[in-house]
mmCIF file of C-alpha atoms in Angstrom:
data_model
loop_
_atom_site.group_PDB
_atom_site.id
_atom_site.type_symbol
_atom_site.label_atom_id
_atom_site.label_comp_id
_atom_site.label_asym_id
_atom_site.label_seq_id
_atom_site.Cartn_x
_atom_site.Cartn_y
_atom_site.Cartn_z
ATOM 1 C CA UNK A 125 0.000 0.000 0.000
ATOM 2 C CA UNK A 126 1.406 3.369 -1.026
ATOM 3 C CA UNK A 127 1.789 5.784 1.877
ATOM 4 C CA UNK A 128 0.475 9.349 1.816
ATOM 5 C CA UNK A 129 4.019 10.657 2.271
ATOM 6 C CA UNK A 130 5.134 8.836 -0.878
ATOM 7 C CA UNK A 131 2.107 10.072 -2.837
ATOM 8 C CA UNK A 132 2.913 13.637 -1.803
ATOM 9 C CA UNK A 133 6.491 13.146 -2.960
ATOM 10 C CA UNK A 134 5.332 11.826 -6.326
ATOM 11 C CA UNK A 135 2.340 14.075 -7.033
ATOM 12 C CA UNK A 136 3.093 17.428 -5.372
ATOM 13 C CA UNK A 137 4.742 18.764 -8.499
ATOM 14 C CA UNK A 138 3.994 21.898 -10.574
ATOM 15 C CA UNK A 139 2.721 19.737 -13.439
ATOM 16 C CA UNK A 140 0.025 17.967 -11.424
ATOM 17 C CA UNK A 141 -0.959 21.003 -9.340
ATOM 18 C CA UNK A 142 -1.119 23.603 -12.126
ATOM 19 C CA UNK A 143 -2.676 21.322 -14.737
ATOM 20 C CA UNK A 144 -5.289 20.114 -12.249
ATOM 21 C CA UNK A 145 -6.238 23.708 -11.426
ATOM 22 C CA UNK A 146 -6.314 24.592 -15.127
ATOM 23 C CA UNK A 147 -8.589 21.662 -15.934
ATOM 24 C CA UNK A 148 -10.940 21.851 -12.948
ATOM 25 C CA UNK A 149 -11.248 25.618 -12.381
ATOM 26 C CA UNK A 150 -13.879 26.174 -15.083
ATOM 27 C CA UNK A 151 -15.863 23.117 -13.962
ATOM 28 C CA UNK A 152 -15.844 24.308 -10.343
ATOM 29 C CA UNK A 153 -17.015 27.812 -11.338
ATOM 30 C CA UNK A 154 -19.811 26.417 -13.503
ATOM 31 C CA UNK A 155 -21.057 24.113 -10.756
ATOM 32 C CA UNK A 156 -20.895 26.897 -8.172
ATOM 33 C CA UNK A 157 -23.005 29.255 -10.302
ATOM 34 C CA UNK A 158 -25.377 26.414 -11.129
ATOM 35 C CA UNK A 159 -26.103 25.409 -7.545
ATOM 36 C CA UNK A 160 -25.767 28.877 -5.993
ATOM 37 C CA UNK A 161 -28.459 30.138 -8.351
ATOM 38 C CA UNK A 162 -30.713 27.216 -7.511
ATOM 39 C CA UNK A 163 -31.081 26.236 -11.158
ATOM 40 C CA UNK A 164 -31.190 22.608 -12.242
ATOM 41 C CA UNK A 165 -28.672 21.203 -14.699
ATOM 42 C CA UNK A 166 -29.818 21.009 -18.294
ATOM 43 C CA UNK A 167 -30.169 17.557 -19.849
ATOM 44 C CA UNK A 168 -27.011 18.009 -21.928
ATOM 45 C CA UNK A 169 -24.974 19.206 -18.949
ATOM 46 C CA UNK A 170 -26.261 16.365 -16.801
ATOM 47 C CA UNK A 171 -25.303 13.777 -19.437
ATOM 48 C CA UNK A 172 -21.879 15.391 -19.881
ATOM 49 C CA UNK A 173 -21.152 15.282 -16.148
ATOM 50 C CA UNK A 174 -22.335 11.663 -15.984
ATOM 51 C CA UNK A 175 -19.916 10.744 -18.776
ATOM 52 C CA UNK A 176 -17.077 12.577 -17.005
ATOM 53 C CA UNK A 177 -17.806 10.851 -13.679
ATOM 54 C CA UNK A 178 -18.211 7.465 -15.373
ATOM 55 C CA UNK A 179 -14.914 7.701 -17.270
ATOM 56 C CA UNK A 180 -13.095 8.945 -14.175
ATOM 57 C CA UNK A 181 -14.454 6.073 -12.076
ATOM 58 C CA UNK A 182 -13.524 3.509 -14.736
ATOM 59 C CA UNK A 183 -9.995 4.895 -15.006
ATOM 60 C CA UNK A 184 -9.623 4.795 -11.219
ATOM 61 C CA UNK A 185 -9.893 1.009 -11.405
ATOM 62 C CA UNK A 186 -7.841 0.596 -14.594
ATOM 63 C CA UNK A 187 -4.876 2.895 -13.883
ATOM 64 C CA UNK A 188 -1.605 1.153 -13.025
ATOM 65 C CA UNK A 189 -0.038 4.035 -11.096
ATOM 66 C CA UNK A 190 -1.049 7.202 -9.278
ATOM 67 C CA UNK A 191 0.774 9.237 -11.941
ATOM 68 C CA UNK A 192 -1.237 7.627 -14.727
ATOM 69 C CA UNK A 193 -4.530 8.201 -12.900
ATOM 70 C CA UNK A 194 -3.702 11.837 -12.134
ATOM 71 C CA UNK A 195 -2.591 12.639 -15.690
ATOM 72 C CA UNK A 196 -5.655 10.994 -17.259
ATOM 73 C CA UNK A 197 -8.102 12.722 -14.890
ATOM 74 C CA UNK A 198 -6.433 16.022 -15.722
ATOM 75 C CA UNK A 199 -6.829 15.251 -19.433
ATOM 76 C CA UNK A 200 -10.520 14.378 -18.968
ATOM 77 C CA UNK A 201 -11.189 17.632 -17.110
ATOM 78 C CA UNK A 202 -9.428 19.706 -19.772
ATOM 79 C CA UNK A 203 -11.283 18.013 -22.605
ATOM 80 C CA UNK A 204 -14.597 18.437 -20.769
ATOM 81 C CA UNK A 205 -13.873 22.140 -20.305
ATOM 82 C CA UNK A 206 -12.896 22.473 -23.963
ATOM 83 C CA UNK A 207 -16.145 20.893 -25.169
ATOM 84 C CA UNK A 208 -18.220 22.957 -22.738
ATOM 85 C CA UNK A 209 -16.583 26.166 -23.953
ATOM 86 C CA UNK A 210 -17.148 25.208 -27.584
ATOM 87 C CA UNK A 211 -20.873 24.512 -27.202
ATOM 88 C CA UNK A 212 -21.613 27.422 -24.849
ATOM 89 C CA UNK A 213 -19.239 30.303 -25.596
ATOM 90 C CA UNK A 214 -17.888 29.908 -29.138
ATOM 91 C CA UNK A 215 -14.514 29.464 -30.822
ATOM 92 C CA UNK A 216 -12.678 32.498 -29.431
ATOM 93 C CA UNK A 217 -12.543 31.193 -25.863
ATOM 94 C CA UNK A 218 -11.782 27.710 -27.153
ATOM 95 C CA UNK A 219 -8.712 29.050 -28.958
ATOM 96 C CA UNK A 220 -7.608 30.928 -25.835
ATOM 97 C CA UNK A 221 -8.059 27.802 -23.716
ATOM 98 C CA UNK A 222 -6.089 25.628 -26.157
ATOM 99 C CA UNK A 223 -3.312 28.239 -26.301
ATOM 100 C CA UNK A 224 -3.103 28.280 -22.501
ATOM 101 C CA UNK A 225 -3.116 24.476 -22.448
ATOM 102 C CA UNK A 226 -0.202 24.295 -24.897
ATOM 103 C CA UNK A 227 1.734 27.001 -23.062
ATOM 104 C CA UNK A 228 1.299 25.267 -19.716
ATOM 105 C CA UNK A 229 2.332 21.905 -21.198
ATOM 106 C CA UNK A 230 5.443 23.480 -22.715
ATOM 107 C CA UNK A 231 6.691 24.987 -19.460
ATOM 108 C CA UNK A 232 5.446 22.216 -17.155
ATOM 109 C CA UNK A 233 5.543 18.803 -18.887
ATOM 110 C CA UNK A 234 4.649 15.655 -16.991
ATOM 111 C CA UNK A 235 7.617 14.554 -14.848
ATOM 112 C CA UNK A 236 9.048 11.067 -14.671
ATOM 113 C CA UNK A 237 8.475 8.870 -11.632
ATOM 114 C CA UNK A 238 9.907 10.516 -8.506
ATOM 115 C CA UNK A 239 9.335 7.858 -5.847
ATOM 116 C CA UNK A 240 11.607 5.153 -4.401
ATOM 117 C CA UNK A 241 13.154 2.795 -6.955
ATOM 118 C CA UNK A 242 15.936 0.269 -7.539
ATOM 119 C CA UNK A 243 15.959 0.730 -11.327
ATOM 120 C CA UNK A 244 19.343 1.578 -12.815
ATOM 121 C CA UNK A 245 19.950 3.471 -16.061
ATOM 122 C CA UNK A 246 22.011 1.576 -18.641
ATOM 123 C CA UNK A 247 24.117 2.749 -21.542
ATOM 124 C CA UNK A 248 24.523 0.530 -24.596
ATOM 125 C CA UNK A 249 27.948 -0.605 -23.407
ATOM 126 C CA UNK A 250 26.689 -1.322 -19.890
ATOM 127 C CA UNK A 251 23.775 -3.258 -21.392
ATOM 128 C CA UNK A 252 26.158 -5.462 -23.357
ATOM 129 C CA UNK A 253 28.612 -6.083 -20.529
ATOM 130 C CA UNK A 254 26.214 -6.411 -17.588
ATOM 131 C CA UNK A 255 23.041 -7.819 -19.128
ATOM 132 C CA UNK A 256 24.335 -9.715 -22.167
ATOM 133 C CA UNK A 257 27.641 -10.543 -20.428
ATOM 134 C CA UNK A 258 29.785 -9.648 -23.426
ATOM 135 C CA UNK A 259 33.334 -8.926 -22.345
ATOM 136 C CA UNK A 260 35.735 -6.571 -24.025
ATOM 137 C CA UNK A 261 38.498 -8.742 -25.434
ATOM 138 C CA UNK A 262 41.515 -8.561 -27.668
ATOM 139 C CA UNK A 263 40.951 -7.415 -31.221
ATOM 140 C CA UNK A 264 42.866 -10.492 -32.474
ATOM 141 C CA UNK A 265 41.178 -13.882 -32.706
ATOM 142 C CA UNK A 266 42.702 -16.878 -30.920
ATOM 143 C CA UNK A 267 43.293 -18.674 -34.224
ATOM 144 C CA UNK A 268 45.453 -15.776 -35.397
ATOM 145 C CA UNK A 269 47.868 -16.162 -32.478
ATOM 146 C CA UNK A 270 50.672 -18.463 -33.505
ATOM 147 C CA UNK A 271 52.704 -20.676 -31.225
ATOM 148 C CA UNK A 272 51.850 -22.704 -28.141
ATOM 149 C CA UNK A 273 49.004 -21.527 -25.925
ATOM 150 C CA UNK A 274 48.286 -22.285 -22.283
ATOM 151 C CA UNK A 275 44.667 -23.159 -21.549
ATOM 152 C CA UNK A 276 43.593 -22.716 -17.938
ATOM 153 C CA UNK A 277 41.130 -25.260 -16.592
ATOM 154 C CA UNK A 278 38.902 -23.774 -13.885
ATOM 155 C CA UNK A 279 37.242 -25.615 -11.041
ATOM 156 C CA UNK A 280 33.496 -25.462 -10.379
ATOM 157 C CA UNK A 281 34.088 -23.150 -7.407
ATOM 158 C CA UNK A 282 36.123 -20.741 -9.534
ATOM 159 C CA UNK A 283 33.434 -20.793 -12.218
ATOM 160 C CA UNK A 284 30.744 -20.006 -9.629
ATOM 161 C CA UNK A 285 32.814 -17.140 -8.221
ATOM 162 C CA UNK A 286 33.324 -15.790 -11.733
ATOM 163 C CA UNK A 287 29.572 -15.914 -12.375
ATOM 164 C CA UNK A 288 28.995 -13.873 -9.220
ATOM 165 C CA UNK A 289 31.510 -11.308 -10.439
ATOM 166 C CA UNK A 290 29.753 -11.125 -13.812
ATOM 167 C CA UNK A 291 26.518 -10.085 -12.134
ATOM 168 C CA UNK A 292 22.994 -11.268 -11.366
ATOM 169 C CA UNK A 293 21.412 -14.191 -13.169
ATOM 170 C CA UNK A 294 18.277 -12.281 -14.169
ATOM 171 C CA UNK A 295 17.880 -8.806 -15.639
ATOM 172 C CA UNK A 296 14.560 -7.091 -16.321
ATOM 173 C CA UNK A 297 15.167 -4.227 -18.734
ATOM 174 C CA UNK A 298 12.658 -1.614 -19.870
ATOM 175 C CA UNK A 299 13.278 -0.135 -23.317
ATOM 176 C CA UNK A 300 11.790 3.355 -23.237
ATOM 177 C CA UNK A 301 11.769 6.768 -24.903
ATOM 178 C CA UNK A 302 11.520 10.127 -23.164
ATOM 179 C CA UNK A 303 8.627 11.276 -25.350
ATOM 180 C CA UNK A 304 6.448 8.231 -24.592
ATOM 181 C CA UNK A 305 3.691 8.861 -22.047
ATOM 182 C CA UNK A 306 3.147 5.096 -21.740
ATOM 183 C CA UNK A 307 6.770 4.648 -20.686
ATOM 184 C CA UNK A 308 6.476 7.523 -18.252
ATOM 185 C CA UNK A 309 3.411 6.034 -16.579
ATOM 186 C CA UNK A 310 4.807 2.494 -16.573
ATOM 187 C CA UNK A 311 8.038 3.377 -14.767
ATOM 188 C CA UNK A 312 6.137 3.595 -11.480
ATOM 189 C CA UNK A 313 4.997 -0.022 -11.906
ATOM 190 C CA UNK A 314 8.537 -1.203 -12.605
ATOM 191 C CA UNK A 315 9.878 0.814 -9.670
ATOM 192 C CA UNK A 316 7.492 -0.921 -7.272
ATOM 193 C CA UNK A 317 8.512 -4.315 -8.629
ATOM 194 C CA UNK A 318 12.198 -3.421 -8.317
ATOM 195 C CA UNK A 319 11.667 -2.807 -4.598
ATOM 196 C CA UNK A 320 9.444 -5.837 -4.006
ATOM 197 C CA UNK A 321 11.823 -8.220 -5.803
ATOM 198 C CA UNK A 322 15.074 -6.718 -4.559
ATOM 199 C CA UNK A 323 17.232 -9.858 -4.406
ATOM 200 C CA UNK A 324 20.834 -10.475 -5.410
ATOM 201 C CA UNK A 325 20.074 -12.494 -8.547
ATOM 202 C CA UNK A 326 17.483 -10.086 -10.046
ATOM 203 C CA UNK A 327 18.224 -6.573 -11.270
ATOM 204 C CA UNK A 328 15.925 -3.992 -12.847
ATOM 205 C CA UNK A 329 17.154 -1.499 -15.429
ATOM 206 C CA UNK A 330 16.021 0.815 -18.209
ATOM 207 C CA UNK A 331 17.586 1.907 -21.496
ATOM 208 C CA UNK A 332 16.691 4.895 -23.687
ATOM 209 C CA UNK A 333 16.174 3.614 -27.243
ATOM 210 C CA UNK A 334 16.237 7.138 -28.658
ATOM 211 C CA UNK A 335 19.821 7.507 -27.464
ATOM 212 C CA UNK A 336 20.844 3.899 -28.152
ATOM 213 C CA UNK A 337 18.855 3.098 -31.294
ATOM 214 C CA UNK A 338 20.987 0.039 -32.157
ATOM 215 C CA UNK A 339 19.517 -1.811 -29.183
ATOM 216 C CA UNK A 340 15.969 -1.048 -30.357
ATOM 217 C CA UNK A 341 16.790 -2.317 -33.839
ATOM 218 C CA UNK A 342 18.459 -5.459 -32.507
ATOM 219 C CA UNK A 343 15.398 -6.401 -30.437
ATOM 220 C CA UNK A 344 12.805 -5.423 -33.045
ATOM 221 C CA UNK A 345 11.391 -2.484 -31.109
ATOM 222 C CA UNK A 346 9.998 0.368 -33.194
ATOM 223 C CA UNK A 347 10.749 3.931 -32.096
ATOM 224 C CA UNK A 348 7.960 5.317 -34.260
ATOM 225 C CA UNK A 349 5.498 7.353 -32.146
ATOM 226 C CA UNK A 350 2.658 5.712 -34.099
ATOM 227 C CA UNK A 351 3.704 2.221 -32.983
ATOM 228 C CA UNK A 352 2.740 0.577 -29.707
ATOM 229 C CA UNK A 353 6.087 -1.088 -28.967
ATOM 230 C CA UNK A 354 7.049 1.186 -26.094
ATOM 231 C CA UNK A 355 7.532 0.397 -23.350
ATOM 232 C CA UNK A 356 9.015 -3.027 -24.069
ATOM 233 C CA UNK A 357 10.026 -5.122 -21.076
ATOM 234 C CA UNK A 358 12.713 -7.782 -21.567
ATOM 235 C CA UNK A 359 13.618 -10.608 -19.190
ATOM 236 C CA UNK A 360 17.169 -11.953 -19.523
ATOM 237 C CA UNK A 361 18.592 -15.104 -17.954
ATOM 238 C CA UNK A 362 22.380 -15.446 -18.018
ATOM 239 C CA UNK A 363 22.577 -12.961 -20.891
ATOM 240 C CA UNK A 364 19.820 -14.539 -23.015
ATOM 241 C CA UNK A 365 16.354 -13.081 -23.557
ATOM 242 C CA UNK A 366 13.719 -15.559 -22.387
ATOM 243 C CA UNK A 367 10.532 -13.460 -22.250
ATOM 244 C CA UNK A 368 9.205 -10.051 -23.169
ATOM 245 C CA UNK A 369 6.159 -7.813 -22.874
ATOM 246 C CA UNK A 370 4.434 -7.129 -25.189
ATOM 247 C CA UNK A 371 5.034 -10.541 -26.728
ATOM 248 C CA UNK A 372 6.739 -10.930 -30.103
ATOM 249 C CA UNK A 373 4.421 -11.013 -33.104
ATOM 250 C CA UNK A 374 4.621 -13.168 -36.237
ATOM 251 C CA UNK A 375 6.139 -10.427 -38.383
ATOM 252 C CA UNK A 376 8.980 -9.897 -35.899
ATOM 253 C CA UNK A 377 9.858 -13.560 -35.576
ATOM 254 C CA UNK A 378 10.515 -14.108 -39.248
ATOM 255 C CA UNK A 379 7.106 -15.500 -40.136
ATOM 256 C CA UNK A 380 6.986 -13.860 -43.559
ATOM 257 C CA UNK A 381 4.461 -11.321 -44.760
ATOM 258 C CA UNK A 382 1.813 -10.172 -42.332
ATOM 259 C CA UNK A 383 -1.847 -10.425 -43.363
ATOM 260 C CA UNK A 384 -4.460 -7.891 -42.338
ATOM 261 C CA UNK A 385 -5.719 -10.322 -39.700
ATOM 262 C CA UNK A 386 -2.247 -10.807 -38.247
ATOM 263 C CA UNK A 387 -1.639 -7.060 -38.376
ATOM 264 C CA UNK A 388 -4.828 -6.500 -36.377
ATOM 265 C CA UNK A 389 -3.787 -9.164 -33.848
ATOM 266 C CA UNK A 390 -0.356 -7.544 -33.688
ATOM 267 C CA UNK A 391 -1.860 -4.152 -32.840
ATOM 268 C CA UNK A 392 -4.236 -5.613 -30.250
ATOM 269 C CA UNK A 393 -1.399 -7.575 -28.607
ATOM 270 C CA UNK A 394 0.873 -4.555 -28.301
ATOM 271 C CA UNK A 395 -1.823 -2.059 -27.373
ATOM 272 C CA UNK A 396 -3.903 -4.279 -25.125
ATOM 273 C CA UNK A 397 -1.374 -5.845 -22.751
ATOM 274 C CA UNK A 398 -2.137 -4.853 -19.193
ATOM 275 C CA UNK A 399 0.625 -2.757 -17.671
ATOM 276 C CA UNK A 400 -0.313 -3.699 -14.130
ATOM 277 C CA UNK A 401 2.205 -5.277 -11.716
ATOM 278 C CA UNK A 402 0.223 -8.550 -11.658
ATOM 279 C CA UNK A 403 0.731 -8.980 -15.401
ATOM 280 C CA UNK A 404 4.505 -8.621 -15.170
ATOM 281 C CA UNK A 405 4.675 -10.909 -12.125
ATOM 282 C CA UNK A 406 2.656 -13.614 -13.882
ATOM 283 C CA UNK A 407 4.304 -13.439 -17.320
ATOM 284 C CA UNK A 408 7.863 -13.229 -15.976
ATOM 285 C CA UNK A 409 7.160 -15.650 -13.081
ATOM 286 C CA UNK A 410 8.853 -13.267 -10.671
ATOM 287 C CA UNK A 411 7.756 -15.126 -7.552
ATOM 288 C CA UNK A 412 9.383 -18.310 -8.835
ATOM 289 C CA UNK A 413 12.675 -16.786 -9.956
ATOM 290 C CA UNK A 414 12.928 -14.680 -6.794
ATOM 291 C CA UNK A 415 12.626 -17.856 -4.722
ATOM 292 C CA UNK A 416 15.481 -19.581 -6.560
ATOM 293 C CA UNK A 417 18.459 -20.447 -4.347
ATOM 294 C CA UNK A 418 21.920 -19.179 -5.293
#
């Protein structure tokens, strides 16, 4: 259960405060004048408020994090205000409201997760050495070295010690982009999991695919804003990918051309996967791998 102190740390930010006031101020004024004057709501206003309350209630159950819920409720309130202005006051005030919305979003964009976390940021080189366990070696191949060579035979104990030096057995890596709202909202979920499953043989990390585009290309993750690939969550075991969310589709696994049916399934798979902690725990079997003895 998230404490109030943690929620204050995460949500008391200029973005959430100012955008909430900007979205709800007009609604509050309208309701005050409506009830202070003793007049009943019109049928259209009543239906509009019912839709707003219904969507807000539904999102309260569906949101994965407090940040996601807050940002979506702010968006609903702004859109409600925009529609109300359009149908009751005309285009001039709509344009002013949109201009203020854009200006506020420019100066105060939504911040990234600001609560407790054990997620580490990886560079491409760190990803290769720590996660994939690729060591920097000599530029010359062994076959090119002439003359006798000494081959060291290591005991099982030495091999185990070397594995410990290499790093944890499991890595869970989020491929993200700074512009992606889905990535921004999902980081809170991953942060909670990184604290819950904080054991020596599991590490959580993230990598910016806009900065390190080669990694995105290697793992078939599109950086196109129109795609639904981000965030992509990868589970590695001893340097090898064993699972991912969203799951790989036919077109990305070398299955040939994609039909319209497969393309639709592809979109549904990537767009529809639940970004709740329970989904990650179940698909990656985190309880089982956390209980493994090392």
